[in-house]
Backbone as ProteinMPNN parsed JSONL, in Angstrom:
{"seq_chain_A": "XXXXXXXXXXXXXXXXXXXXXXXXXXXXXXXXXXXXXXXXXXXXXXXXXXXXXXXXXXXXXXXXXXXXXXXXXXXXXXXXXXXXXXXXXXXXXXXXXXXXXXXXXXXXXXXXXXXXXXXXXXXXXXXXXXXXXXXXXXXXXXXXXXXXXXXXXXXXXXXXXXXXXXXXXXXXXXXXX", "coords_chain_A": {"N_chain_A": [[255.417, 13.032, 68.287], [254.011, 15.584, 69.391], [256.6, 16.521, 69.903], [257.738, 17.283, 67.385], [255.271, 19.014, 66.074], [255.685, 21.073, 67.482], [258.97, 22.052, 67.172], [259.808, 21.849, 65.357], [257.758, 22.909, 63.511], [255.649, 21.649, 61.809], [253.018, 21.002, 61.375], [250.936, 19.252, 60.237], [252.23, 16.644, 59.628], [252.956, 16.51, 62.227], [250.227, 15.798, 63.527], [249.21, 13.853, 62.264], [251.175, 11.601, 63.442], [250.654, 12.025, 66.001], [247.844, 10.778, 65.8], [248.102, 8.37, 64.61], [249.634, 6.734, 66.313], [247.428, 7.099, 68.312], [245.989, 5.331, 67.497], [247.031, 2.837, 67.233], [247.717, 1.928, 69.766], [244.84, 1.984, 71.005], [243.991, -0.393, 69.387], [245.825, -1.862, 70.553], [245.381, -2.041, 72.876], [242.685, -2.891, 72.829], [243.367, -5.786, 71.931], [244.761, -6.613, 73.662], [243.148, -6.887, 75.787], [240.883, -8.5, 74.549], [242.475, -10.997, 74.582], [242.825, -11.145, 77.433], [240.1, -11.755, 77.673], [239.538, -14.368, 76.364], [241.409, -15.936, 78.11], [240.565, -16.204, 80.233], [238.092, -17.276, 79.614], [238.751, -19.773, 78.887], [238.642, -23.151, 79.091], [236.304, -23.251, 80.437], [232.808, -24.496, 80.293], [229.511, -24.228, 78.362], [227.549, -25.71, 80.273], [228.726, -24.715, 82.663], [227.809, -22.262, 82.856], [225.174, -21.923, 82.175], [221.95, -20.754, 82.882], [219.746, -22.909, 84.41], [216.805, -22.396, 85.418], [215.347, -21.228, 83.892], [212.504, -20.236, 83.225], [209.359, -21.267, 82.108], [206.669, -21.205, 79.403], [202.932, -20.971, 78.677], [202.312, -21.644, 75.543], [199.54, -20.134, 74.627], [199.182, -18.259, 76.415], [198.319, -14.826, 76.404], [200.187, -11.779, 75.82], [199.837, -9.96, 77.652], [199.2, -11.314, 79.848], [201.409, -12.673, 79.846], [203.137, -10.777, 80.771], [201.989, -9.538, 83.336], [202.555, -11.896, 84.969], [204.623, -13.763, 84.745], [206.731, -11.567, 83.561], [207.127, -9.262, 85.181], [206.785, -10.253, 88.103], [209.589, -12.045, 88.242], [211.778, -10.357, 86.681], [212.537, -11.347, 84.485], [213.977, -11.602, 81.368], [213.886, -13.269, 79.234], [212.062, -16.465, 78.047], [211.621, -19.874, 77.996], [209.476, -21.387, 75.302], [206.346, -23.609, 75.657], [204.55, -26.351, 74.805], [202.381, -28.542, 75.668], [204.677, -31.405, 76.537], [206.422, -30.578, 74.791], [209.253, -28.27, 73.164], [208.419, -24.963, 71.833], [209.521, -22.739, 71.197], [211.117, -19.913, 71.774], [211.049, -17.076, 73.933], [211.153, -13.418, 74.084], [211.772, -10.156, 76.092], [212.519, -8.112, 74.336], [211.669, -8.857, 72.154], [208.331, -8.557, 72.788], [208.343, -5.513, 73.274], [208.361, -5.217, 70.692], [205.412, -5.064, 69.952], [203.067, -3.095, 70.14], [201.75, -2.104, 73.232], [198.717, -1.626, 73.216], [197.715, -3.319, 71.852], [198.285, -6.532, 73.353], [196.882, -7.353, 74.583], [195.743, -9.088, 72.916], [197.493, -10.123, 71.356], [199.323, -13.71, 71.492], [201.767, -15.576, 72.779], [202.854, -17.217, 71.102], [202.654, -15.802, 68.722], [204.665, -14.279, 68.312], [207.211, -15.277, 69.679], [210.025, -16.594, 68.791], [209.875, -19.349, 66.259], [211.111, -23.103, 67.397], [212.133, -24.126, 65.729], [214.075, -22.121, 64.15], [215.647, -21.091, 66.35], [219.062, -20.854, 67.873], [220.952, -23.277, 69.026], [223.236, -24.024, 71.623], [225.594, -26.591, 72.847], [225.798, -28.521, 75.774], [228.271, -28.983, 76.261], [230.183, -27.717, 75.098], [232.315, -25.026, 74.203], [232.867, -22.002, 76.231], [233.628, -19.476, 75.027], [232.828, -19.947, 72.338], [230.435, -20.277, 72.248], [230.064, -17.433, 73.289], [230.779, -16.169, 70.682], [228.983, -17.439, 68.809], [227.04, -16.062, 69.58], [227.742, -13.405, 69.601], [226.933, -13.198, 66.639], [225.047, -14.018, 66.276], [223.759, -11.511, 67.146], [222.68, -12.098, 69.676], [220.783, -12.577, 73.098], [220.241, -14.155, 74.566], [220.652, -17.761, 74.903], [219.857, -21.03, 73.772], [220.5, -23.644, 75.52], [221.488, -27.238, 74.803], [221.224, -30.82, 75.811], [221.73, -34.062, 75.288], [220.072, -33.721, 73.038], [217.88, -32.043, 74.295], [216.619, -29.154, 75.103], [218.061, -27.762, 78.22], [218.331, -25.458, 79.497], [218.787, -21.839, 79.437], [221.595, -19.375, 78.137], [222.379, -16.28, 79.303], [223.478, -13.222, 78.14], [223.996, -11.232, 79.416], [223.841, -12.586, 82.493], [226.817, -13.335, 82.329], [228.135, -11.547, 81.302], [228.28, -10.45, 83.81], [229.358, -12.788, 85.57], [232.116, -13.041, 84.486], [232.703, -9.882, 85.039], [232.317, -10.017, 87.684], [234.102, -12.353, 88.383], [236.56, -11.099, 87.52], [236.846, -8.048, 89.295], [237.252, -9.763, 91.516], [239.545, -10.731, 91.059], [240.022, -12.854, 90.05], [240.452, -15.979, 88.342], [238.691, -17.321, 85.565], [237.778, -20.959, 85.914], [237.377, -24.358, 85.542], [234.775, -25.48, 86.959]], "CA_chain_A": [[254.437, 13.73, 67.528], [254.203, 16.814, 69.39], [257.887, 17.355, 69.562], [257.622, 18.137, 66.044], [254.714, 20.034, 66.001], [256.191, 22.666, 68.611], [259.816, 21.982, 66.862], [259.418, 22.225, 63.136], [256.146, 23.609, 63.43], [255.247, 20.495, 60.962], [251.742, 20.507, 61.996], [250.084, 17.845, 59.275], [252.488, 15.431, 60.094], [252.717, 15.95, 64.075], [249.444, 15.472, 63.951], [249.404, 12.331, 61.654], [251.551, 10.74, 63.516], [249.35, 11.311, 67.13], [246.506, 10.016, 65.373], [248.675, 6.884, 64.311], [250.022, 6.344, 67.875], [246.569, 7.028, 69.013], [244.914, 4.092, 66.644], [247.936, 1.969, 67.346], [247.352, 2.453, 71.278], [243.556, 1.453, 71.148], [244.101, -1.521, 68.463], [246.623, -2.828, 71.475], [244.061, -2.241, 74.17], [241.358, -4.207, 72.003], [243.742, -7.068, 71.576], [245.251, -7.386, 75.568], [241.284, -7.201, 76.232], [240.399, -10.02, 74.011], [243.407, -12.169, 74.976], [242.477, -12.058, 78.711], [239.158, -12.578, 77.822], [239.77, -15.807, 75.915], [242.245, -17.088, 78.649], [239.626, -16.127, 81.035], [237.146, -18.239, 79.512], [239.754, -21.356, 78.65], [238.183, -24.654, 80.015], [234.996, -23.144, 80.823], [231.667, -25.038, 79.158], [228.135, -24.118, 78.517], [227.355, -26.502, 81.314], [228.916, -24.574, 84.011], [227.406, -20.677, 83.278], [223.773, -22.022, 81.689], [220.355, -20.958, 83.991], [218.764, -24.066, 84.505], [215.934, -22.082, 85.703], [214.766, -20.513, 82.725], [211.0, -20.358, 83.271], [208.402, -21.992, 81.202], [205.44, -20.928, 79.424], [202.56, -21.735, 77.489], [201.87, -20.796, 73.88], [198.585, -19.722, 74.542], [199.268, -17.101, 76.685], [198.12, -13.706, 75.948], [201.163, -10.969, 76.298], [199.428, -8.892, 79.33], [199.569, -12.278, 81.235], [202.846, -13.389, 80.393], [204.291, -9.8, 81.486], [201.767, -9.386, 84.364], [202.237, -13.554, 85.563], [206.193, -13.754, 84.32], [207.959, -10.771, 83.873], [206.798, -8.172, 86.51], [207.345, -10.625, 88.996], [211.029, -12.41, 88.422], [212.59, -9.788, 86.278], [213.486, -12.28, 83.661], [213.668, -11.18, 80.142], [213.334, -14.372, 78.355], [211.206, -17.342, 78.442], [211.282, -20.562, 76.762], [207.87, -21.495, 75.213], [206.583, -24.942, 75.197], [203.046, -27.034, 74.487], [202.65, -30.108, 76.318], [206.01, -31.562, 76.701], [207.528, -30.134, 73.277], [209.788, -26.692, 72.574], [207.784, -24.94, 70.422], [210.457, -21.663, 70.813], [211.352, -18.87, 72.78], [210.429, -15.367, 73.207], [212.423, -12.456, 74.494], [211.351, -9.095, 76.496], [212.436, -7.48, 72.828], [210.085, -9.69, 70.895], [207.569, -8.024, 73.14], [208.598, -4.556, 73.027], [208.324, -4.877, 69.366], [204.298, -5.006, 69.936], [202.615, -1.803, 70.945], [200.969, -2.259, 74.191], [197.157, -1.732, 72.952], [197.829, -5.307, 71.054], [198.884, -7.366, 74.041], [195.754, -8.917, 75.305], [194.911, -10.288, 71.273], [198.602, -11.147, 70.712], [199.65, -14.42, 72.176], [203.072, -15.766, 72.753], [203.254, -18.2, 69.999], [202.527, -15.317, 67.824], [205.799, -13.05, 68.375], [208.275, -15.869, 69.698], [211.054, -17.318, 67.823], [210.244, -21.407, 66.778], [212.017, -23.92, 67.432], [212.928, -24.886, 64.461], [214.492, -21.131, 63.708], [216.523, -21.102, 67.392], [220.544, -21.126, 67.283], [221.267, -23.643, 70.352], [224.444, -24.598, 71.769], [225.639, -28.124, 73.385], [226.256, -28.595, 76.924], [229.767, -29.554, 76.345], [230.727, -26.581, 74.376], [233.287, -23.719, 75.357], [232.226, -20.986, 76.288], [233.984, -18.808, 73.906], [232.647, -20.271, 70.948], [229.083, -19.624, 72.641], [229.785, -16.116, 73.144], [231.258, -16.102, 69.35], [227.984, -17.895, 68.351], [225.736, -15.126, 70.441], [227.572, -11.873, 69.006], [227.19, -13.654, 65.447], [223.332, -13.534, 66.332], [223.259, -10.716, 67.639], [221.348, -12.786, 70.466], [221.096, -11.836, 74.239], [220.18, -15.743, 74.979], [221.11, -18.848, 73.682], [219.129, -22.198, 74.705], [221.389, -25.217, 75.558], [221.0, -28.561, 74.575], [221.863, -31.807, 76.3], [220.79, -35.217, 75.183], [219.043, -33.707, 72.524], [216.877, -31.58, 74.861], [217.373, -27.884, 76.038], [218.138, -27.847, 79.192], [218.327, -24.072, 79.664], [219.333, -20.784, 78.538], [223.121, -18.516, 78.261], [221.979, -15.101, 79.08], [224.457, -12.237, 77.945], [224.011, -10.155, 80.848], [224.531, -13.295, 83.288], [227.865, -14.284, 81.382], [229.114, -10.285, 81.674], [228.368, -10.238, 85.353], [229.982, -13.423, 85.659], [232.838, -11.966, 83.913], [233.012, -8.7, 86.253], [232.842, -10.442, 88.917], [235.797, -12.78, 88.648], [237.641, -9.978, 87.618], [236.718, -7.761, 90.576], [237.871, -10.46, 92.99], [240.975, -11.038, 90.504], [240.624, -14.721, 90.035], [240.705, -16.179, 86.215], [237.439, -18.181, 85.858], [238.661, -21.973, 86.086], [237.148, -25.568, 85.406], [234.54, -26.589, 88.102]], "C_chain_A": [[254.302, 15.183, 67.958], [255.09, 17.783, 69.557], [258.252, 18.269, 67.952], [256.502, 18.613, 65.256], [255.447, 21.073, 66.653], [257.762, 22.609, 67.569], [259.963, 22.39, 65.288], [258.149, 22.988, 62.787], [255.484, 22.292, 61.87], [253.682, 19.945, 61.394], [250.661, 19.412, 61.667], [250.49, 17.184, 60.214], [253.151, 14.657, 61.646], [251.399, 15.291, 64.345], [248.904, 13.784, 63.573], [250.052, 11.41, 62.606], [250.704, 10.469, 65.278], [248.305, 10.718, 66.813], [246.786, 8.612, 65.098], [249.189, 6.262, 66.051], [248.796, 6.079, 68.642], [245.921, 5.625, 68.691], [245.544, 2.927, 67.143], [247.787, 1.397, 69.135], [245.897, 1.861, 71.322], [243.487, -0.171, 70.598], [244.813, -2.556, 69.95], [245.812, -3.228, 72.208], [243.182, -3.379, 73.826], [242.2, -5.433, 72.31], [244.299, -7.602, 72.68], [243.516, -7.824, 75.858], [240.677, -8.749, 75.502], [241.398, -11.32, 74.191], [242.997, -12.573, 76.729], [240.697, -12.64, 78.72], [239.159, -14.237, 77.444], [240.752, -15.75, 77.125], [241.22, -16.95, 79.707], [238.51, -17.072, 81.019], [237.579, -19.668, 79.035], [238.624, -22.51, 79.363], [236.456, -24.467, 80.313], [233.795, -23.754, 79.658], [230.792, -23.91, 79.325], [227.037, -24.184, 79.421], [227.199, -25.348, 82.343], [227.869, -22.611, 83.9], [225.642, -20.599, 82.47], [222.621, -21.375, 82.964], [219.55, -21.685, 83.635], [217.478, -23.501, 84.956], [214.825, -21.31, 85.135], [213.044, -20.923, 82.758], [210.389, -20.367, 81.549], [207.678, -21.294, 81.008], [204.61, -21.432, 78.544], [201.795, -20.837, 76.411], [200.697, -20.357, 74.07], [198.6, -18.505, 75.593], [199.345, -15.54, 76.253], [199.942, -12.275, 76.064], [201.056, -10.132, 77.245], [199.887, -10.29, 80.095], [201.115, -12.479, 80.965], [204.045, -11.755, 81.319], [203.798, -9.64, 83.207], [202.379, -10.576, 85.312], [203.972, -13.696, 85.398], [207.097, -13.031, 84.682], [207.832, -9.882, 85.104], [207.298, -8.722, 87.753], [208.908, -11.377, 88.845], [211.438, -11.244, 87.796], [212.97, -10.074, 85.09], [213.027, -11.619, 82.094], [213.486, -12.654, 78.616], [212.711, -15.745, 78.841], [211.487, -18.742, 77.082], [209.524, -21.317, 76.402], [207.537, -23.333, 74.966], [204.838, -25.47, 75.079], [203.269, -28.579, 74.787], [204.224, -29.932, 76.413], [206.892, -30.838, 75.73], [208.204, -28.777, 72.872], [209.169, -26.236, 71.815], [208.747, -23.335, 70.47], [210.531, -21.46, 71.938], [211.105, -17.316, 72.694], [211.064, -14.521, 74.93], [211.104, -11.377, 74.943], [211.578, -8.165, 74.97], [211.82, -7.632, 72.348], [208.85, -8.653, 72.059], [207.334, -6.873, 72.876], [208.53, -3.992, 71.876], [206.405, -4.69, 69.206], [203.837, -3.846, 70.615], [201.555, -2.474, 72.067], [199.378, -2.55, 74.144], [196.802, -2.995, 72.558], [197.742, -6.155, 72.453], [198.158, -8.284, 74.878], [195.242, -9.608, 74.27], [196.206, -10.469, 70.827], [198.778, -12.612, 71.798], [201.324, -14.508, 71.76], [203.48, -16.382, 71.683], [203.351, -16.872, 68.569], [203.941, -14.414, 67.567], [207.002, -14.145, 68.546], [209.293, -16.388, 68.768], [210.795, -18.95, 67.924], [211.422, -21.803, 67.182], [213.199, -24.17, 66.641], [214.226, -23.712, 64.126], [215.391, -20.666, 64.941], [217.857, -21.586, 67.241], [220.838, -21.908, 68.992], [222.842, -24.281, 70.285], [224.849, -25.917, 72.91], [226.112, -27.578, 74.967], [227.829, -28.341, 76.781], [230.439, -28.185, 75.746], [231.127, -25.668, 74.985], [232.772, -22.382, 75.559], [232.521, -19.085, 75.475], [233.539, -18.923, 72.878], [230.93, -20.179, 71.029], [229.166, -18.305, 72.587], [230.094, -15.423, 71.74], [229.94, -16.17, 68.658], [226.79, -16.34, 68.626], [226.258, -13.948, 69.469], [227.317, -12.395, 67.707], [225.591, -13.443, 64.833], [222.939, -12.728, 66.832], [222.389, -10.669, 68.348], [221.919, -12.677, 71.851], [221.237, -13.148, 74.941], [220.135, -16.824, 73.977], [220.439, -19.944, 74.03], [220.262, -23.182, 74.502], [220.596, -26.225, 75.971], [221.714, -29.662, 75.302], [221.334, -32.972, 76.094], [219.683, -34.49, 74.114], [217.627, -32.854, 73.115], [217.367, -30.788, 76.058], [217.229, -27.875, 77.647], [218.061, -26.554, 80.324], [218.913, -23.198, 79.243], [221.002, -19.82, 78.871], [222.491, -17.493, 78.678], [223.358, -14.574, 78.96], [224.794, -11.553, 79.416], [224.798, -11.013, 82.093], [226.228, -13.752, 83.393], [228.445, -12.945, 81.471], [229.119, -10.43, 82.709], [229.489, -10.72, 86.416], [231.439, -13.236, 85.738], [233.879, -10.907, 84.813], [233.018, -9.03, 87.347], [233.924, -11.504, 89.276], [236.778, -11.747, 88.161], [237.979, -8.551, 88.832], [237.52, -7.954, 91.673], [239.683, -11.099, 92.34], [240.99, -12.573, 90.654], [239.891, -14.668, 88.688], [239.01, -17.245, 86.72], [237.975, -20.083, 85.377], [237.916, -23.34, 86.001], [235.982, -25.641, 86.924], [234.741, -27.846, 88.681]], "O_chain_A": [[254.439, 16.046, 67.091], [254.997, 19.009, 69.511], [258.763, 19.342, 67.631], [256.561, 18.68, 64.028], [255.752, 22.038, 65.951], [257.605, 23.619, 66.883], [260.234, 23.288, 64.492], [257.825, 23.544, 61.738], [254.738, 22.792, 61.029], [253.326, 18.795, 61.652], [249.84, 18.867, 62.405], [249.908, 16.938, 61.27], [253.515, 13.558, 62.065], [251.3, 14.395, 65.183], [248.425, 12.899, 64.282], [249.508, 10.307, 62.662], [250.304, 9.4, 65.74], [247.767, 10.035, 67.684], [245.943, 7.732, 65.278], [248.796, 5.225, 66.585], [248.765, 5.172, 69.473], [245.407, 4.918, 69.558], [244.832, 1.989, 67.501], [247.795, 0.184, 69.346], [246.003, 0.835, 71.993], [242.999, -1.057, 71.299], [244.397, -3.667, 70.279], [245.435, -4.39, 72.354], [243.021, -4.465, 74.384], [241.628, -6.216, 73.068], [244.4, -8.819, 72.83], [242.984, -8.913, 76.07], [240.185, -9.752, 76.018], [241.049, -12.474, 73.946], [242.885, -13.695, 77.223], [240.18, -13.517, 79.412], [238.809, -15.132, 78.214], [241.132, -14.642, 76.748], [241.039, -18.08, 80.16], [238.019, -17.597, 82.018], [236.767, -20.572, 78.841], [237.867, -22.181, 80.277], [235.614, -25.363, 80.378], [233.855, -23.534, 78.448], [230.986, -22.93, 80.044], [226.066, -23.44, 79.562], [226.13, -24.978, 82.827], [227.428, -22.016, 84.884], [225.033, -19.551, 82.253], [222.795, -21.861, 84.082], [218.7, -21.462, 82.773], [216.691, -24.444, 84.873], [213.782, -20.891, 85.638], [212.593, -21.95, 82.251], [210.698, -19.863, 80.469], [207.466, -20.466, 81.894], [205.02, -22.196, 77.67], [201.063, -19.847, 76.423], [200.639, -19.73, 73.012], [197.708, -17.695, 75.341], [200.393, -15.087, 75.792], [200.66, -12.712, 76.963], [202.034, -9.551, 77.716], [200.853, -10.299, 80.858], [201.934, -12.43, 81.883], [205.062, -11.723, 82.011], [204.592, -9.607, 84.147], [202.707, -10.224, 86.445], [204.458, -13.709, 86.53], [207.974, -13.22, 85.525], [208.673, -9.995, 85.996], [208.05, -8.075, 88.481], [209.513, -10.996, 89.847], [211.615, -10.565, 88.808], [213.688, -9.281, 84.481], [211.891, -11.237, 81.813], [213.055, -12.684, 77.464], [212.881, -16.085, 80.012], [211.531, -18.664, 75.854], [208.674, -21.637, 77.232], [208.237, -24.115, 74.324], [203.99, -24.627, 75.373], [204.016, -29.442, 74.328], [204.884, -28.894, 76.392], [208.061, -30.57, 76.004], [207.499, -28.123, 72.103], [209.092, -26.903, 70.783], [208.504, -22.71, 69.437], [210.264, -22.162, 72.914], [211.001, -16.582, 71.711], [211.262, -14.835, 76.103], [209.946, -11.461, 74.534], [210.592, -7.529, 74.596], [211.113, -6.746, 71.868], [208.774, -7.599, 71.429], [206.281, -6.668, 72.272], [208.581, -2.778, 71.682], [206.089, -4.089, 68.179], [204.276, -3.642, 71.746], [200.67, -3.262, 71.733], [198.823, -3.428, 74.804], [195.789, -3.622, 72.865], [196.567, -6.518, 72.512], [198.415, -9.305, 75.517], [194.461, -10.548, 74.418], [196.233, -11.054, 69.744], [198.311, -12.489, 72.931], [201.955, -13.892, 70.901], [204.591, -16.064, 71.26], [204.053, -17.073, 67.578], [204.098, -13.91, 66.455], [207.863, -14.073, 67.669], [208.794, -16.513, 67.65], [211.116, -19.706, 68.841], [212.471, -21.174, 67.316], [214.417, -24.325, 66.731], [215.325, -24.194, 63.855], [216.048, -19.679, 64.611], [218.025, -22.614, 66.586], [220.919, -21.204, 69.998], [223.441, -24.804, 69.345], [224.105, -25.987, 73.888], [226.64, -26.499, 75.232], [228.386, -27.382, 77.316], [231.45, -27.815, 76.343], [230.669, -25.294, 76.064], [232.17, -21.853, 74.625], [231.872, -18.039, 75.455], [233.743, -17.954, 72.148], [230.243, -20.034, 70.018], [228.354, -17.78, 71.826], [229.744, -14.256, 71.57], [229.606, -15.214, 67.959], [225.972, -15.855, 67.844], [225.483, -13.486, 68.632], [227.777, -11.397, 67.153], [225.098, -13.04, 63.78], [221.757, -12.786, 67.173], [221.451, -9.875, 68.287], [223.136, -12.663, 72.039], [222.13, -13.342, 75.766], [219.782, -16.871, 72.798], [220.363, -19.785, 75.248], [220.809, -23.425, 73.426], [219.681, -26.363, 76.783], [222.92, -29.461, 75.443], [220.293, -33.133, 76.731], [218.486, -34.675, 74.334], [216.53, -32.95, 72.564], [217.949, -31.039, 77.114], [216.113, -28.005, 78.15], [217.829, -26.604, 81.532], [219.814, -23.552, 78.482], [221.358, -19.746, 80.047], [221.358, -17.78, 78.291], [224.317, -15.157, 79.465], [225.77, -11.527, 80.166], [225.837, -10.639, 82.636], [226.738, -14.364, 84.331], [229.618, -13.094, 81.814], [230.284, -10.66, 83.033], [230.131, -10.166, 87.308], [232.019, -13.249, 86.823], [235.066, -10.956, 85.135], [233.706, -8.413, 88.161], [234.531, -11.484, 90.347], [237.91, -11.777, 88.642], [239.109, -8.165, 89.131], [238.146, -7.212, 92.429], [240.602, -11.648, 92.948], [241.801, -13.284, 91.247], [239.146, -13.853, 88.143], [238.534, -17.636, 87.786], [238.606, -20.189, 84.325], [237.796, -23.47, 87.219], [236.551, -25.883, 87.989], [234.183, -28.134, 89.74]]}, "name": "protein", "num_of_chains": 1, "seq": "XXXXXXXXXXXXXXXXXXXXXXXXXXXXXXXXXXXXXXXXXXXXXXXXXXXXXXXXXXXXXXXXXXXXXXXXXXXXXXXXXXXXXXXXXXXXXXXXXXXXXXXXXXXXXXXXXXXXXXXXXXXXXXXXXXXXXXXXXXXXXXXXXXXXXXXXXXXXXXXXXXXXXXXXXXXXXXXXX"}
């Protein structure tokens, strides 16, 4: 391409053709990148990269307490919500953020969360490719997994990049527990 700019002085179609080399060149990149990701995530479930620790809360909670009582102290940006024993959703540090602050001691949680019923969950057993397929599809940061019919805990995005960067880091493929 820029032999025949400087050579012919053909400047359109030197430049045409770096711009085609250039597109051609990125398109590759994209597609080595998504091949080691999929072999990277081969074998791996739901199971093995879920947080079982996904803190609880209850629907009647105001939004000052759940940030003062919740988030302030772990960090955690999502919560699943429940009443007595039963899911009644989940609700995100976004869902919050969408409420102006002055609100947040007369909103409650039930009022902003995502139901149940309206939650995209994925099975224990399931690969973990077809979770992170599922997540960019919802443009969702967490996913709740199910087992027996009853979530067991949540995917986070963030946890699942980290994950990610850090077997690649230490150069080992991520592999079956």
């Amino acid at each position: 391409g820029l032999a025949l700019i400087f050579a012919l002085q053909l400047w359109f179609n030197g430049l045409w053709l770096i711009f085609i080399g250039w597109f051609l060149h990125d398109a590759a990149r994209a597609s080595q990148q998504q091949i080691l990701l999929r072999d990277s995530l081969t074998g791996i479930t739901a199971r093995q990269v879920t947080d079982y620790g996904c803190p609880v809360v209850p629907t009647h909670l105001n939004l000052t307490e759940l940030v003062q009582q919740y988030i302030l102290p772990t960090g955690r940006s999502c919560f699943l919500v429940t009443q007595g024993a039963g899911l009644e959703g989940m609700v995100t540090l976004q869902q919050i953020k969408k409420v102006p602050r002055t609100r947040w001691a007369i909103t409650s949680v039930q009022e902003i969360m995502t139901p149940a019923s309206k939650l995209k969950v994925v099975h224990a057993d399931q690969d973990v490719l077809s979770v992170l397929q599922e997540m960019n599809g919802e443009y969702a940061n967490h996913i709740p997994v199910i087992e027996a019919e009853k979530v067991v805990g949540v995917i986070n995005r963030e946890d699942l990049s980290r994950l990610l960067r850090t077997r690649a880091d230490l150069g080992m493929r991520l592999t079956p527990r």
